[in-house]
mmCIF file of C-alpha atoms and ligand atoms in Angstrom:
data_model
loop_
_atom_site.group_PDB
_atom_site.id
_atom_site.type_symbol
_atom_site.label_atom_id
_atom_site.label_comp_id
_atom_site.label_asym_id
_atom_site.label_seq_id
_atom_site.Cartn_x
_atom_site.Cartn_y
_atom_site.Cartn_z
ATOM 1 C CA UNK J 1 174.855 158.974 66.512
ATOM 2 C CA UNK J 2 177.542 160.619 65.300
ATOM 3 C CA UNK J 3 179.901 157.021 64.895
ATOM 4 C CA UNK J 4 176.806 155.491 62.892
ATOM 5 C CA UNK J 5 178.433 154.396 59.565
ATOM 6 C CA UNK J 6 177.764 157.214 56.331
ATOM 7 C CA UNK J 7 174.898 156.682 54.209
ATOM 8 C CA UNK J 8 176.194 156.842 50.383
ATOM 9 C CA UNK J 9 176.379 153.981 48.510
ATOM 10 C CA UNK J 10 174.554 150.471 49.737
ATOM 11 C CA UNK J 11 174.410 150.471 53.391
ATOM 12 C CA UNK J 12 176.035 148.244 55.883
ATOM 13 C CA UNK J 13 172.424 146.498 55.994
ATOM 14 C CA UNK J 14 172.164 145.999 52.547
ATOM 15 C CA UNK J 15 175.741 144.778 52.527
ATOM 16 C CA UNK J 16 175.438 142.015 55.803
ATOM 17 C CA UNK J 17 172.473 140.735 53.408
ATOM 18 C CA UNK J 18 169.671 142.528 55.223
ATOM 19 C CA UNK J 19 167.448 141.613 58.061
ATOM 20 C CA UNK J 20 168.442 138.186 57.470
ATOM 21 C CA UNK J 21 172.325 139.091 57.575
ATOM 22 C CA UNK J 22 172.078 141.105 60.517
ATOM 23 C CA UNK J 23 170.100 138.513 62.305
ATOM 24 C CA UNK J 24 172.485 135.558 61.301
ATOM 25 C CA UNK J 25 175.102 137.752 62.326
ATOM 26 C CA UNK J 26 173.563 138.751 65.911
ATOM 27 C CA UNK J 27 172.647 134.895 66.733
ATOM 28 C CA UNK J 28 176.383 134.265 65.806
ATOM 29 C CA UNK J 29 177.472 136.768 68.536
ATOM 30 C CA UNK J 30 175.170 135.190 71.199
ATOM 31 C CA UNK J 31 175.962 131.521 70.506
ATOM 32 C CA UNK J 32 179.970 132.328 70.517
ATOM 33 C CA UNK J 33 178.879 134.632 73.962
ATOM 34 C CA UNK J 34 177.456 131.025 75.349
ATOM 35 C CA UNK J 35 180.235 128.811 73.946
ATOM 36 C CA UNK J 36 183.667 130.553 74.279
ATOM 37 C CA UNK J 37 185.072 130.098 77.796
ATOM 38 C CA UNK J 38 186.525 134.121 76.599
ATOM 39 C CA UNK J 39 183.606 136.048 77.273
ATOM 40 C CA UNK J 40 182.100 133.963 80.056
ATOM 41 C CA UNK J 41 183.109 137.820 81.552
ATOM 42 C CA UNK J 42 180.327 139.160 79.375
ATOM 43 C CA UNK J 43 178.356 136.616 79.480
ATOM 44 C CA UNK J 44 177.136 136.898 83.218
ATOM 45 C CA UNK J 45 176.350 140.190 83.287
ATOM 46 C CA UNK J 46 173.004 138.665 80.553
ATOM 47 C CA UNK J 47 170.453 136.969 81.717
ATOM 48 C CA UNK J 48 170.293 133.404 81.719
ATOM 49 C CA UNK J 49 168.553 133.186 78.311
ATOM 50 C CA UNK J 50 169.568 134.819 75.535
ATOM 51 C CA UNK J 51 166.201 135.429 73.499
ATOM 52 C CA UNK J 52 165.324 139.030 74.532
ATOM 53 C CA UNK J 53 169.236 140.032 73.657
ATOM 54 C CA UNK J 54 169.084 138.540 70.489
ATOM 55 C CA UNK J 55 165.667 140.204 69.703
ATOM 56 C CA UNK J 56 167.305 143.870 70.971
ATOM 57 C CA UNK J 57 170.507 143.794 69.302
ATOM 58 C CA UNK J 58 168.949 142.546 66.172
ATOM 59 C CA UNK J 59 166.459 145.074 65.936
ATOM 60 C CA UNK J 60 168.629 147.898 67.202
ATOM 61 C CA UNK J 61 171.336 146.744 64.794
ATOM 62 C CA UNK J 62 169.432 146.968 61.723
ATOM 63 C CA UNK J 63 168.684 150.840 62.267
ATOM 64 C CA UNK J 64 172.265 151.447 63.521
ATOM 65 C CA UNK J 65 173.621 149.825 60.829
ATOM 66 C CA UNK J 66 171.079 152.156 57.571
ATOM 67 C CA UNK J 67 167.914 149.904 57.545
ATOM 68 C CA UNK J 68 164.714 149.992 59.218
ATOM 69 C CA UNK J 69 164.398 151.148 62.784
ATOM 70 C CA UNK J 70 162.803 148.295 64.470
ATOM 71 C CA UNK J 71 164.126 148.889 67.987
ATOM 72 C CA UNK J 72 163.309 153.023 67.869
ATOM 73 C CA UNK J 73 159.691 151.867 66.798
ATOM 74 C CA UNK J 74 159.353 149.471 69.775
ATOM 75 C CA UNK J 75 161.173 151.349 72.763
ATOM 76 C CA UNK J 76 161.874 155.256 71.409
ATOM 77 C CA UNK J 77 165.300 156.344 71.699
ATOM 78 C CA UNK J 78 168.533 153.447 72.428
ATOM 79 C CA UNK J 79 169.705 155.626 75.236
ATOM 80 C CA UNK J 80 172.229 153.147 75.076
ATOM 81 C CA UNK J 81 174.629 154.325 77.496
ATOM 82 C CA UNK J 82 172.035 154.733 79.841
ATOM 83 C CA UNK J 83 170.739 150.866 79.404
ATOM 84 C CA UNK J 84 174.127 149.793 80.097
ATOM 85 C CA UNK J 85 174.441 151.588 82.977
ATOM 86 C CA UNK J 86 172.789 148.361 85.001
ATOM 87 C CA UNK J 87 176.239 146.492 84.329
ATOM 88 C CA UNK J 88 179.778 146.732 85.356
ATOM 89 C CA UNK J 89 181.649 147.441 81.846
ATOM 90 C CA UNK J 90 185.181 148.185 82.072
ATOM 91 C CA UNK J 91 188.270 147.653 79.269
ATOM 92 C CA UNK J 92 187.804 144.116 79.638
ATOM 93 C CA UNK J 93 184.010 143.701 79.139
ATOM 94 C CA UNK J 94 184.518 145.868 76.015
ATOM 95 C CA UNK J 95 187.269 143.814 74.680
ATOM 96 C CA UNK J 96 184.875 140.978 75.085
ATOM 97 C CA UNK J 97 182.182 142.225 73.379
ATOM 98 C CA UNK J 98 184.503 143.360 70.450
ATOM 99 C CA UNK J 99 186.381 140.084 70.419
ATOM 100 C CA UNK J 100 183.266 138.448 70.378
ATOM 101 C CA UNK J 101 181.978 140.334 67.573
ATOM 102 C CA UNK J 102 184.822 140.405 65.275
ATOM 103 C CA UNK J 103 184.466 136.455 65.971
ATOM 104 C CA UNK J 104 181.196 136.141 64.595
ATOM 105 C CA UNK J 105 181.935 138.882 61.491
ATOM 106 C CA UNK J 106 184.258 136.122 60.436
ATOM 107 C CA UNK J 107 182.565 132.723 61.082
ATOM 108 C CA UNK J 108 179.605 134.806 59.179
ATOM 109 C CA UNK J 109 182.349 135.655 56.357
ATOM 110 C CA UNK J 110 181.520 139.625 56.158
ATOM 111 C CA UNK J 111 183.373 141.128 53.408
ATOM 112 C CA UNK J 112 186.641 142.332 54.799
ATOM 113 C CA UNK J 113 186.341 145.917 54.251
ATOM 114 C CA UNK J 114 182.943 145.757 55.810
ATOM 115 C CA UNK J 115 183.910 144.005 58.655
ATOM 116 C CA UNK J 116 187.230 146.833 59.059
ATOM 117 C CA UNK J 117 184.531 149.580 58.845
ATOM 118 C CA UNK J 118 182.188 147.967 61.456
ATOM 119 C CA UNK J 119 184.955 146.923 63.921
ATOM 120 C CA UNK J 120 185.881 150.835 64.100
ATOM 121 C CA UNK J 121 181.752 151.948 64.577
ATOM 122 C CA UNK J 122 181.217 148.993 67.050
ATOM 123 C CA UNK J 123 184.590 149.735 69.288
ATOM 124 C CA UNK J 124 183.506 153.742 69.291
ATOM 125 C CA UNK J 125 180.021 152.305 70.557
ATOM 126 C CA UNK J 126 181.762 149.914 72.770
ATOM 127 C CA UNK J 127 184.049 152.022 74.330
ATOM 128 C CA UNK J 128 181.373 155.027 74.967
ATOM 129 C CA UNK J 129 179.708 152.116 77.195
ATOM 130 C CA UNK J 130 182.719 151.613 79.669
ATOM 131 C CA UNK J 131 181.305 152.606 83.087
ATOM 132 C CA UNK J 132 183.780 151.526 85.657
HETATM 133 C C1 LIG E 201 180.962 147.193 75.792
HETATM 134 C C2 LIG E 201 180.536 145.964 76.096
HETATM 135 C C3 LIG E 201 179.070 145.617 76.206
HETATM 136 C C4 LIG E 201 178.516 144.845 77.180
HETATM 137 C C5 LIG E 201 179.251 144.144 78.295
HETATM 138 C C6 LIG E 201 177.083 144.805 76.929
HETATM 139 C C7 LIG E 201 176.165 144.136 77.720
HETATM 140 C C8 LIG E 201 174.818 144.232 77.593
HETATM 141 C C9 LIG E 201 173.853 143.624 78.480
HETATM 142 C C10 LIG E 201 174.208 142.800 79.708
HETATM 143 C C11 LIG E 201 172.623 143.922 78.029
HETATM 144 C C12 LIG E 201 171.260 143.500 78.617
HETATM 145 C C13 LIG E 201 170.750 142.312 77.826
HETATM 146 C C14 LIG E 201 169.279 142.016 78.025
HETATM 147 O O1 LIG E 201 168.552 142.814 78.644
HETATM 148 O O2 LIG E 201 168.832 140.976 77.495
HETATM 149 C C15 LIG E 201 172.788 144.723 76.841
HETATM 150 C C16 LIG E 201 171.761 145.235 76.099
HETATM 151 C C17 LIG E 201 171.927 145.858 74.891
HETATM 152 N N1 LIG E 201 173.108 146.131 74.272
HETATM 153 FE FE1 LIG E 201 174.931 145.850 75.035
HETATM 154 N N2 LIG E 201 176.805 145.527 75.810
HETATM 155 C C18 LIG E 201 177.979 146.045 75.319
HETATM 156 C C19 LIG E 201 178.135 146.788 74.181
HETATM 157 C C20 LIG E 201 177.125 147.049 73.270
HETATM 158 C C21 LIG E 201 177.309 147.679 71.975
HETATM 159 C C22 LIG E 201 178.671 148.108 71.406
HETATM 160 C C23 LIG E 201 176.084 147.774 71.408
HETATM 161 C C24 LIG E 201 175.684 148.325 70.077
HETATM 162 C C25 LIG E 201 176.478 148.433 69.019
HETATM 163 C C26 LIG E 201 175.120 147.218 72.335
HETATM 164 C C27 LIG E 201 173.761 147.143 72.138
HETATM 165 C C28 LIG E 201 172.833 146.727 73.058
HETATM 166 C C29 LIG E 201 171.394 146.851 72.909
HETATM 167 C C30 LIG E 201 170.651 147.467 71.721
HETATM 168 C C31 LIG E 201 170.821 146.314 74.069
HETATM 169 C C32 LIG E 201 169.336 146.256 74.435
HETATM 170 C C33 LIG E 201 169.018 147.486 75.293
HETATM 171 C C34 LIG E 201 167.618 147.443 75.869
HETATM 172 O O3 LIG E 201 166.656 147.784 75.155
HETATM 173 O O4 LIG E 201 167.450 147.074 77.032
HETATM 174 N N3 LIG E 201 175.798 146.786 73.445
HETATM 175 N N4 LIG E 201 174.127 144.882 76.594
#
């Protein structure tokens, strides 16, 4: 993917604290997703529970983000424009998603220049996925 973050240096996976990181980070998302009245919006367009998202994301995150490629092993290529084809995403559904996920960078205290770097990959991800 050509907005997948460079590979010098320790990666983004190695910097969120590995599998671990990413995963504390991803259940952060999903709880804040259930919680916040803010992205009930994104919120309905999951279904009712959460496991199976939290198991994706996780494991697609990890390879997006320099470490192993769980989710390519399990399903072959993300495609991921095409799996979020099922649901309505507009500016406001992306917003969400970012909003959420800048929310849980910070309750999970990622380094700030980490979390800069990551809000630029994730919004080029996020905004490739509008469909309406
Ligand atoms: C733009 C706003 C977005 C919305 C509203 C959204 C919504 C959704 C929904 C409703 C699902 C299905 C969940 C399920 O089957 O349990 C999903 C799946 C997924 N999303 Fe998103 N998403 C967005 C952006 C993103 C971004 C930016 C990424 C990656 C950085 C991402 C990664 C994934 C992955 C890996 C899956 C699992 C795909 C599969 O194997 O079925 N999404 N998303």
């Amino acid at each position: 993917m050509s907005d997948e973050p460079a590979a010098t240096g320790p990666t983004p996976f190695e910097r969120l604290g590995g599998e671990a990181g990413v995963r504390a980070l991803v259940d952060r998302f999903y709880d804040l997703m259930d919680l916040e009245p803010g992205f009930a919006g994104i919120r309905r367009l999951h279904p009712s529970t959460l496991d199976g998202s939290r198991d994706k994301l996780h494991w697609f995150l990890c390879g997006w983000l320099g470490g192993p490629n769980h989710y390519m092993e399990r399903f072959g290529h993300p495609r991921l424009r095409a799996r979020h084809l099922p649901y309505a995403i507009g500016i406001a559904e992306r917003d969400q998603w970012m909003a959420c996920m800048m929310q849980a960078m910070q309750e999970q205290s990622v380094d700030e220049g980490l979390a800069v770097r990551l809000t630029e990959s994730f919004f080029g991800t996020a905004d490739w996925m509008r469909n309406k």
